[in-house]
Amino acid sequence: MPATATLETALGALPGGYLLLDEKHCVCFATARFYQLLRCAALPCGQPLPAGLLPAELQPALRAGLAQASQQLYAGQLLDWLLTPLPDGTMLSIREDRQTFRNLIENSPDIISRYSPQLVCLYANSALARYSPIPPALHVGLGIEERGLPAHVCDAFRHASRQVLASGKPVIFENQLNHHDKHYVFESRLFPETDEHGQVQSLLCIDRDISEEHAMRLWQADENRLLEMIANDRPMKEVMVWTCHMIESQIEGSMCSIMLLDDDGLHLHVAAGPSLPDEYKGHIDGISIGASVGSCGTAAFTGEAVIVTDIQQHPYWADYAALASSHQLHCCWSYPIKSHDGRVLGTFAIYFAHACAPDRHSEYITLRTSHLMAIAIQQEQRASQLFQLATQDALTGLYNRRHFMTLAEEACGHTLLQPKPLCMLMFDLDHFKQVNDRYGHAAGDEALRSFARILQDSLRAQDLVCRMGGEEFAALLTDTTAEDAMTAAQRICTLVAQTPVLSHGQSIALTVSIGLASCVPGQTLGDMMRQADKALYEAKNAGRNRVHIAQQP
């Protein structure tokens, strides 16, 4: 028997694959196992070795005629490669590294499984145990419907399998699964495994848990929506309620609240909490902040996050544990909402009906949300400050003349559609120049503020009150008859005379003169104001500290 035939017989009986090359790297001989492992067609003898057939790492050693051993992944298989120089060529041997490959698969975080074309499970690695109540080994031999998978998972897998079997090409799809009260999202890749004739013999499936990435994508979309709402100046209540729902959709089982610190910096008020019980919100609204006042009171006081995983056992909740328990609230994470300069604006809290601690994702999105709420609150505060500057008198807090005139014009316009009585009061503090000259401008400012408080306390919230300038004030009393307006004006006149202004230890007596005019059909705001102003001067000429009513024209 020729030596070549003997070598071919010997190499063909071995489990590995072998390729003999001559000095010019042309094919002399290859075993059938070599072609099976590389999944390539037979190479004619004398043909140069095709470029790209061997891993790039072996090419330098092959060109230099050096021995080299390495482990390379080839077409999804981990193979041992060995180059052996011969006197008249090179021998290349390859062998499946079954143990290493199996170790890699068994320790992979991805679920790796193999199926017959009929979708019977042939193999499943140990990663499946994290997501299935059935041990991986017991999945083998079962059809897709027999493995306890939800119907939508079976349908998605069956649809993808049909595509792979029909096209012979891999398919990527997403699937979702609930297990142990947790929601999982998988990216599934389904690959065809073919024989030497290209016929699909089995399907290889790799399921990767992308739950965190999926949640992050949803979060980013929600965050963009929130930023749009803030940028478009949506009402603050709407923004806060939407924010609570946004976090609740991201963190399963959560109930969110946003509390804002009031102007005195000592109390928290509930601004939003759509999923919390109304009775509970009523109890905590206006709560004082402090070193151990629940999660939110403490977070607002210290400026640091307070994570209470078990309300019933935590000392911060000693005074509120029974209240929380009565509403099935057993856990509360609270994060301070801080301005750009570190001031606490409020708190963002997340409650649960069970004890739990934040994971990396929930910690990240909660901190981000707290930051976005700070931006929204500060923007709202700046808008409110700008509105106040544009509409209010800085000294007294009453409407300024311009804003008063705008609102008064609107009120007069409404009476044309629905006739209702309107009355105008014009006020002038008597001898006010003498107050400034005798007691100083600081005392004069305090006298103006004192009179503004009397007006606010004496008139209704629906009435429009303004400082026209200097010591002159005006009020438009809506839905008020001349008789009722006269009663209110006389009450104000009496209160001013009976309420001395205290400034730097000095008591300053004040009086006020008032002119009253009522609106008649077809009368303009300007006409009514001129009549009230005329009546005011009549009151002053008559001796001051009195009310005069304008005569109807």
Coordinates of C-alpha atoms in Angstrom, one line a residue, residues 7-504:
L7 CA -1.3 8.2 6.1
E8 CA -4.7 9.1 4.8
T9 CA -6.1 5.9 6.4
A10 CA -4.4 6.6 9.7
L11 CA -5.4 10.3 9.8
G12 CA -9.0 9.5 8.8
A13 CA -9.4 7.2 11.7
L14 CA -8.5 9.9 14.2
P15 CA -11.2 12.1 15.8
G16 CA -9.6 15.4 14.7
G17 CA -9.5 16.9 11.2
Y18 CA -6.2 17.0 9.2
L19 CA -4.9 18.9 6.2
L20 CA -1.6 18.3 4.4
L21 CA 0.0 21.1 2.4
D22 CA 3.0 21.0 0.2
E23 CA 5.9 23.5 0.3
K24 CA 3.9 26.0 -1.8
H25 CA 0.9 25.6 0.6
C26 CA -1.2 23.8 -2.0
V27 CA -3.6 21.1 -0.8
C28 CA -2.2 17.5 -0.8
F29 CA -4.8 15.8 1.3
A30 CA -7.6 16.6 3.9
T31 CA -9.7 14.2 6.0
A32 CA -13.5 14.3 5.9
R33 CA -13.5 15.4 9.5
F34 CA -11.5 18.5 8.6
Y35 CA -14.2 19.6 6.1
Q36 CA -17.0 18.8 8.7
L37 CA -15.4 20.9 11.4
L38 CA -14.7 23.9 9.0
R39 CA -18.1 23.4 7.3
C40 CA -16.5 23.9 3.8
A41 CA -16.6 22.0 0.5
A42 CA -13.8 19.6 -0.4
L43 CA -10.6 21.2 -1.7
P44 CA -9.2 19.7 -4.9
C45 CA -5.6 18.4 -4.6
G46 CA -3.0 20.8 -5.9
Q47 CA -5.3 23.8 -5.3
P48 CA -3.6 26.7 -3.3
L49 CA -5.0 27.1 0.2
P50 CA -8.0 29.5 -0.1
A51 CA -7.4 32.9 1.5
G52 CA -9.5 33.3 4.7
L53 CA -10.0 29.6 5.3
L54 CA -7.7 29.7 8.3
P55 CA -7.8 32.1 11.2
A56 CA -5.6 35.2 10.7
E57 CA -3.6 34.3 13.8
L58 CA -2.2 31.2 12.1
Q59 CA -1.1 32.9 8.9
P60 CA 2.3 34.3 10.0
A61 CA 3.4 30.9 11.4
L62 CA 2.2 29.2 8.2
R63 CA 4.2 31.6 6.0
A64 CA 7.3 31.2 8.3
G65 CA 7.1 27.5 8.5
L66 CA 6.9 27.5 12.3
A67 CA 5.0 25.3 14.7
Q68 CA 2.1 27.0 16.5
A69 CA -0.7 25.8 18.7
S70 CA -3.7 28.0 19.5
Q71 CA -7.4 28.0 20.4
Q72 CA -9.7 29.8 18.0
L73 CA -13.4 30.3 17.7
Y74 CA -14.4 29.2 14.1
A75 CA -18.0 29.3 12.8
G76 CA -19.4 29.2 16.3
Q77 CA -17.1 26.3 17.4
L78 CA -14.1 26.5 19.7
L79 CA -11.3 24.5 18.0
D80 CA -7.8 23.6 18.9
W81 CA -5.4 24.4 16.0
L82 CA -2.0 22.9 15.5
L83 CA 0.5 23.8 12.8
T84 CA 3.3 21.2 12.3
P85 CA 6.1 21.8 9.8
L86 CA 7.1 18.8 7.7
P87 CA 10.2 18.3 5.6
D88 CA 8.2 18.7 2.4
G89 CA 5.3 20.9 3.6
T90 CA 3.0 21.5 6.6
M91 CA 0.3 19.5 8.5
L92 CA -2.6 21.3 10.0
S93 CA -4.7 19.5 12.6
I94 CA -7.9 20.8 14.3
R95 CA -9.9 19.3 17.1
E96 CA -13.1 20.3 18.9
D97 CA -12.3 21.7 22.4
R98 CA -15.5 20.2 23.8
Q99 CA -14.8 20.7 27.5
T100 CA -13.7 24.3 27.2
F101 CA -16.6 25.1 24.9
R102 CA -19.1 23.4 27.3
N103 CA -17.6 25.3 30.2
L104 CA -18.1 28.6 28.3
I105 CA -21.7 27.7 27.5
E106 CA -22.6 26.6 31.0
N107 CA -21.1 29.7 32.6
S108 CA -22.6 32.1 30.1
P109 CA -25.0 34.6 31.5
D110 CA -27.1 34.2 28.3
I111 CA -29.6 31.4 27.9
I112 CA -28.1 29.1 25.2
S113 CA -30.4 26.3 23.9
R114 CA -30.7 24.0 20.9
Y115 CA -33.9 22.7 19.2
S116 CA -34.8 20.3 16.6
P117 CA -36.7 21.6 13.5
Q118 CA -39.9 20.4 15.2
L119 CA -39.0 22.8 18.1
V120 CA -38.2 20.0 20.6
C121 CA -35.6 21.1 23.1
L122 CA -32.3 19.2 22.6
Y123 CA -30.1 21.2 25.1
A124 CA -30.4 24.1 27.5
N125 CA -27.6 25.6 29.6
S126 CA -27.7 26.4 33.3
A127 CA -28.6 30.1 32.8
L128 CA -32.2 29.0 32.1
A129 CA -32.6 28.1 35.8
R130 CA -32.7 31.9 36.7
Y131 CA -35.9 32.4 34.6
S132 CA -37.7 29.1 34.7
P133 CA -39.3 27.1 37.5
I134 CA -38.4 23.9 35.6
P135 CA -34.7 22.8 35.9
P136 CA -32.8 23.1 32.5
A137 CA -32.2 19.4 32.2
L138 CA -36.0 18.7 32.3
H139 CA -36.6 21.0 29.3
V140 CA -34.7 18.5 27.1
G141 CA -37.2 16.4 25.1
L142 CA -40.1 18.7 25.5
G143 CA -41.8 20.6 22.8
I144 CA -42.2 24.4 23.0
E145 CA -45.7 24.2 24.4
E146 CA -44.8 21.6 27.1
R147 CA -42.1 23.8 28.8
G148 CA -44.4 26.0 30.9
L149 CA -43.7 29.1 28.8
P150 CA -46.4 31.8 28.4
A151 CA -48.4 31.7 25.2
H152 CA -46.9 34.9 23.8
V153 CA -43.4 33.6 24.3
C154 CA -44.3 30.3 22.4
D155 CA -45.9 32.3 19.6
A156 CA -42.9 34.6 19.1
F157 CA -40.4 31.7 19.2
R158 CA -42.6 29.7 16.7
H159 CA -42.8 32.6 14.3
A160 CA -39.1 33.2 14.4
S161 CA -38.3 29.5 13.9
R162 CA -40.5 29.4 10.8
Q163 CA -38.5 32.4 9.4
V164 CA -35.2 30.7 10.1
L165 CA -36.3 27.3 8.6
A166 CA -37.7 29.0 5.5
S167 CA -34.8 31.3 4.8
G168 CA -31.8 29.5 6.4
K169 CA -30.8 32.9 7.9
P170 CA -30.6 34.0 11.5
V171 CA -33.4 36.0 13.1
I172 CA -33.3 38.5 16.0
F173 CA -36.4 39.2 18.0
E174 CA -37.4 40.5 21.5
N175 CA -39.5 38.6 24.1
Q176 CA -40.8 39.4 27.5
L177 CA -41.3 37.2 30.6
N178 CA -42.5 37.6 34.2
H179 CA -40.8 35.4 36.8
H180 CA -40.8 35.7 40.6
D181 CA -42.7 39.0 40.4
K182 CA -40.1 40.5 38.1
H183 CA -40.4 41.6 34.5
Y184 CA -37.7 40.5 32.1
V185 CA -37.0 41.5 28.5
F186 CA -34.8 39.3 26.3
E187 CA -33.1 39.8 22.9
S188 CA -33.3 36.4 21.3
R189 CA -31.0 35.4 18.4
L190 CA -32.0 32.2 16.5
F191 CA -29.4 30.6 14.3
P192 CA -29.7 27.7 11.8
E193 CA -27.3 24.8 12.2
T194 CA -26.9 23.0 8.8
D195 CA -25.2 19.8 7.6
E196 CA -22.7 19.6 4.7
H197 CA -25.6 19.9 2.2
G198 CA -26.9 23.1 3.7
Q199 CA -30.0 21.5 5.3
V200 CA -31.0 22.8 8.7
Q201 CA -30.5 20.1 11.3
S202 CA -31.1 22.2 14.4
L203 CA -31.7 25.7 15.7
L204 CA -29.4 27.4 18.1
C205 CA -31.0 30.1 20.3
I206 CA -29.2 32.7 22.4
D207 CA -31.4 34.7 24.8
R208 CA -29.8 37.7 26.4
D209 CA -31.4 39.5 29.3
I210 CA -31.7 43.1 28.2
S211 CA -34.2 44.1 30.9
E212 CA -32.0 46.9 32.3
E213 CA -31.2 48.3 28.8
H214 CA -34.9 48.1 27.8
A215 CA -35.9 49.9 31.0
M216 CA -33.3 52.5 30.3
R217 CA -34.6 53.1 26.8
L218 CA -38.1 53.6 28.2
W219 CA -36.8 55.8 30.9
Q220 CA -34.9 58.0 28.4
A221 CA -38.1 58.4 26.3
D222 CA -40.0 59.3 29.5
E223 CA -37.3 61.7 30.5
N224 CA -37.4 63.4 27.1
R225 CA -41.2 63.8 27.5
L226 CA -40.7 65.3 30.9
L227 CA -38.1 67.8 29.6
E228 CA -40.5 68.8 26.9
M229 CA -43.3 69.5 29.4
I230 CA -40.9 71.6 31.5
A231 CA -39.6 73.5 28.4
N232 CA -43.2 74.1 27.3
D233 CA -44.2 75.6 30.7
R234 CA -46.9 73.0 31.3
P235 CA -48.8 73.6 34.6
M236 CA -46.6 72.5 37.6
K237 CA -49.3 70.2 39.0
E238 CA -49.6 68.4 35.7
V239 CA -45.8 68.0 35.5
M240 CA -45.5 66.6 39.0
V241 CA -48.4 64.1 38.6
W242 CA -47.0 62.9 35.3
T243 CA -43.6 62.5 36.9
C244 CA -45.0 60.3 39.7
H245 CA -46.8 58.1 37.1
M246 CA -43.5 58.0 35.1
I247 CA -41.5 56.6 38.0
E248 CA -44.3 54.2 39.0
S249 CA -44.2 52.7 35.5
Q250 CA -40.4 52.3 35.8
I251 CA -40.2 50.8 39.4
E252 CA -42.7 48.0 39.8
G253 CA -45.0 48.3 42.9
S254 CA -43.9 51.9 43.7
M255 CA -46.1 54.8 44.8
C256 CA -44.6 58.2 44.4
S257 CA -45.1 61.6 46.0
I258 CA -43.6 65.0 45.7
M259 CA -43.6 67.4 48.6
L260 CA -42.6 71.1 48.5
L261 CA -41.0 73.1 51.3
D262 CA -43.1 76.2 52.2
D263 CA -41.7 79.7 52.3
D264 CA -40.8 79.5 56.0
G265 CA -38.6 76.5 55.2
L266 CA -40.1 74.5 58.1
H267 CA -43.0 72.5 56.7
L268 CA -43.6 70.2 53.7
H269 CA -46.8 70.2 51.7
V270 CA -48.0 67.5 49.3
A271 CA -47.8 68.7 45.7
A272 CA -48.4 65.4 44.0
G273 CA -49.0 61.8 45.0
P274 CA -51.6 60.3 42.6
S275 CA -51.3 56.7 43.9
L276 CA -51.1 57.3 47.6
P277 CA -54.3 57.2 49.7
D278 CA -55.9 60.6 50.1
E279 CA -56.3 60.1 53.9
Y280 CA -52.6 59.4 54.2
K281 CA -51.7 62.5 52.2
G282 CA -54.0 64.6 54.3
H283 CA -52.2 63.5 57.5
I284 CA -48.7 64.3 56.2
D285 CA -49.6 67.6 54.4
G286 CA -47.9 70.4 56.3
I287 CA -45.6 68.1 58.3
S288 CA -42.7 69.8 60.1
I289 CA -39.2 68.8 59.0
G290 CA -36.7 67.5 61.5
A291 CA -33.9 65.1 62.3
S292 CA -36.2 62.1 62.7
V293 CA -39.5 63.0 61.1
G294 CA -40.1 60.1 58.8
S295 CA -38.2 59.8 55.5
C296 CA -39.3 63.0 53.9
G297 CA -39.1 65.2 57.0
T298 CA -35.6 64.0 57.7
A299 CA -34.4 64.2 54.0
A300 CA -35.6 67.8 53.9
F301 CA -33.9 68.6 57.2
T302 CA -30.6 67.0 56.4
G303 CA -30.5 67.5 52.7
E304 CA -29.5 63.9 52.2
A305 CA -31.4 60.8 50.9
V306 CA -33.1 58.7 53.5
I307 CA -33.7 55.1 52.6
V308 CA -36.0 53.3 55.0
T309 CA -36.6 49.7 53.9
D310 CA -38.8 48.7 56.8
I311 CA -40.9 51.5 58.2
Q312 CA -42.1 49.5 61.2
Q313 CA -38.6 49.0 62.5
H314 CA -37.0 52.3 61.8
P315 CA -36.6 55.0 64.5
Y316 CA -37.4 57.9 62.1
W317 CA -40.9 56.5 61.7
A318 CA -41.7 55.9 65.3
D319 CA -44.4 58.5 65.4
Y320 CA -45.8 57.6 62.0
A321 CA -45.4 53.8 61.8
A322 CA -49.1 53.1 62.8
L323 CA -50.3 55.6 60.2
A324 CA -48.2 54.1 57.4
S325 CA -49.2 50.5 58.4
S326 CA -52.9 51.4 58.3
H327 CA -52.4 52.3 54.6
Q328 CA -50.2 49.2 53.8
L329 CA -47.1 51.4 53.4
H330 CA -44.0 49.4 54.6
C331 CA -41.1 51.1 52.8
C332 CA -40.1 54.7 51.9
W333 CA -37.1 56.1 50.0
S334 CA -36.9 59.9 50.1
Y335 CA -34.6 62.1 48.1
P336 CA -34.2 65.9 48.7
I337 CA -35.0 68.1 45.8
K338 CA -32.2 70.7 45.7
S339 CA -31.7 74.0 43.9
H340 CA -28.6 74.7 41.9
D341 CA -27.1 76.4 45.0
G342 CA -27.9 73.5 47.4
R343 CA -31.1 74.8 48.9
V344 CA -33.7 72.2 49.7
L345 CA -36.9 72.8 47.7
G346 CA -38.8 69.7 48.7
T347 CA -38.6 65.9 48.6
F348 CA -39.3 63.1 46.1
A349 CA -40.4 59.9 47.8
I350 CA -41.1 56.4 46.7
Y351 CA -43.3 54.1 48.8
F352 CA -43.8 50.3 48.6
A353 CA -46.3 47.9 50.2
H354 CA -43.3 45.6 51.0
A355 CA -39.8 46.1 52.4
C356 CA -37.2 46.7 49.7
A357 CA -34.0 48.7 48.9
P358 CA -33.2 50.6 45.7
D359 CA -31.2 48.8 43.0
R360 CA -28.9 50.5 40.6
H361 CA -31.5 51.4 38.0
S362 CA -34.1 52.8 40.5
E363 CA -31.4 54.8 42.3
Y364 CA -30.2 56.3 39.0
I365 CA -33.7 57.3 37.7
T366 CA -34.8 58.6 41.1
L367 CA -31.8 60.9 41.4
R368 CA -32.2 62.0 37.9
T369 CA -35.9 62.7 38.5
S370 CA -35.2 64.7 41.6
H371 CA -32.7 66.8 39.6
L372 CA -35.3 67.4 36.9
M373 CA -37.9 68.3 39.5
A374 CA -35.5 70.9 40.9
I375 CA -35.2 72.4 37.4
A376 CA -39.0 72.5 37.0
I377 CA -39.6 74.0 40.5
Q378 CA -36.9 76.7 40.1
Q379 CA -38.3 77.5 36.6
E380 CA -41.8 77.8 38.2
Q381 CA -40.4 80.0 41.0
R382 CA -38.6 82.3 38.5
A383 CA -41.8 82.6 36.4
S384 CA -43.8 83.4 39.5
Q385 CA -41.2 86.0 40.6
L386 CA -41.3 87.6 37.1
F387 CA -45.1 87.6 37.2
Q388 CA -45.0 89.3 40.6
L389 CA -42.5 91.9 39.4
A390 CA -44.8 92.6 36.4
T391 CA -48.1 92.6 38.3
Q392 CA -47.5 93.5 42.0
D393 CA -46.5 96.5 43.9
A394 CA -43.1 95.6 45.5
L395 CA -43.8 97.4 48.8
T396 CA -47.3 96.3 49.6
G397 CA -47.8 93.1 47.6
L398 CA -51.0 94.5 46.1
Y399 CA -51.6 94.6 42.3
N400 CA -49.8 97.4 40.6
R401 CA -51.7 100.0 38.6
R402 CA -51.0 98.4 35.2
H403 CA -52.2 94.9 36.1
F404 CA -55.2 96.3 38.1
M405 CA -56.3 98.2 35.0
T406 CA -56.1 95.1 32.8
L407 CA -58.1 93.0 35.3
A408 CA -60.6 95.8 35.9
E409 CA -61.2 96.2 32.2
E410 CA -62.0 92.5 31.9
A411 CA -64.4 92.7 34.9
C412 CA -66.2 95.6 33.3
G413 CA -66.4 93.8 30.0
H414 CA -68.0 90.8 31.7
T415 CA -70.8 93.0 33.0
L416 CA -71.8 93.7 29.4
L417 CA -72.5 90.0 28.9
Q418 CA -73.9 89.3 32.4
P419 CA -75.1 92.5 34.1
K420 CA -73.9 92.6 37.7
P421 CA -73.3 95.5 40.0
L422 CA -69.7 96.9 40.2
C423 CA -68.3 99.5 42.5
M424 CA -65.0 101.4 42.5
L425 CA -63.3 102.7 45.7
M426 CA -60.5 105.2 45.6
F427 CA -58.4 105.7 48.7
D428 CA -56.0 108.4 49.8
L429 CA -54.1 108.4 53.1
D430 CA -54.6 111.7 54.9
H431 CA -51.6 114.0 55.5
F432 CA -49.2 111.3 54.4
K433 CA -46.5 113.7 53.5
Q434 CA -46.4 114.8 57.1
V435 CA -45.8 111.2 58.2
N436 CA -42.8 110.9 55.9
D437 CA -41.5 114.3 57.0
R438 CA -42.0 113.7 60.8
Y439 CA -41.2 110.0 61.2
G440 CA -39.1 109.2 58.1
H441 CA -39.6 107.2 54.9
A442 CA -39.2 103.9 56.7
A443 CA -42.2 104.7 58.9
G444 CA -44.1 105.9 55.8
D445 CA -43.4 102.5 54.1
E446 CA -44.7 100.7 57.2
A447 CA -47.8 102.9 57.1
L448 CA -48.4 101.9 53.5
R449 CA -47.9 98.2 54.2
S450 CA -50.3 98.5 57.3
F451 CA -53.0 100.0 55.1
A452 CA -52.6 97.4 52.4
R453 CA -53.1 94.7 55.1
I454 CA -56.3 96.4 56.2
L455 CA -57.6 96.4 52.6
Q456 CA -56.7 92.7 52.1
D457 CA -58.4 91.7 55.4
S458 CA -61.5 93.8 54.8
L459 CA -62.2 93.0 51.2
R460 CA -63.0 89.6 49.5
A461 CA -60.5 87.5 47.6
Q462 CA -62.6 88.2 44.4
D463 CA -62.2 92.0 44.7
L464 CA -59.4 93.7 42.9
V465 CA -57.1 95.8 45.1
C466 CA -54.1 97.9 44.0
R467 CA -51.7 100.6 44.9
M468 CA -52.1 103.3 42.3
G469 CA -48.9 105.0 43.4
G470 CA -47.7 107.0 46.4
E471 CA -50.4 106.9 49.1
E472 CA -53.2 106.4 46.6
F473 CA -55.0 103.0 46.4
A474 CA -58.0 101.6 44.5
A475 CA -60.4 98.7 44.7
L476 CA -62.9 97.3 42.3
L477 CA -65.7 95.4 44.2
T478 CA -67.3 92.8 41.9
D479 CA -71.0 91.8 42.2
T480 CA -71.4 94.5 44.9
T481 CA -74.2 97.1 45.2
A482 CA -73.5 100.7 46.2
E483 CA -75.0 100.0 49.7
D484 CA -72.7 97.1 50.3
A485 CA -69.7 99.0 49.0
M486 CA -70.5 101.9 51.3
T487 CA -70.6 99.5 54.3
A488 CA -67.2 98.1 53.3
A489 CA -65.7 101.5 52.8
Q490 CA -66.9 102.8 56.1
R491 CA -65.6 99.7 57.9
I492 CA -62.1 100.4 56.3
C493 CA -62.3 104.0 57.2
T494 CA -63.0 103.1 60.9
L495 CA -60.3 100.4 61.0
V496 CA -57.6 102.7 59.7
A497 CA -58.4 105.3 62.3
Q498 CA -58.4 102.7 65.1
T499 CA -55.2 101.0 64.0
P500 CA -52.1 103.1 64.7
V501 CA -48.9 102.1 62.9
L502 CA -46.0 101.1 65.1
S503 CA -42.6 101.9 63.7
H504 CA -39.3 102.0 65.7

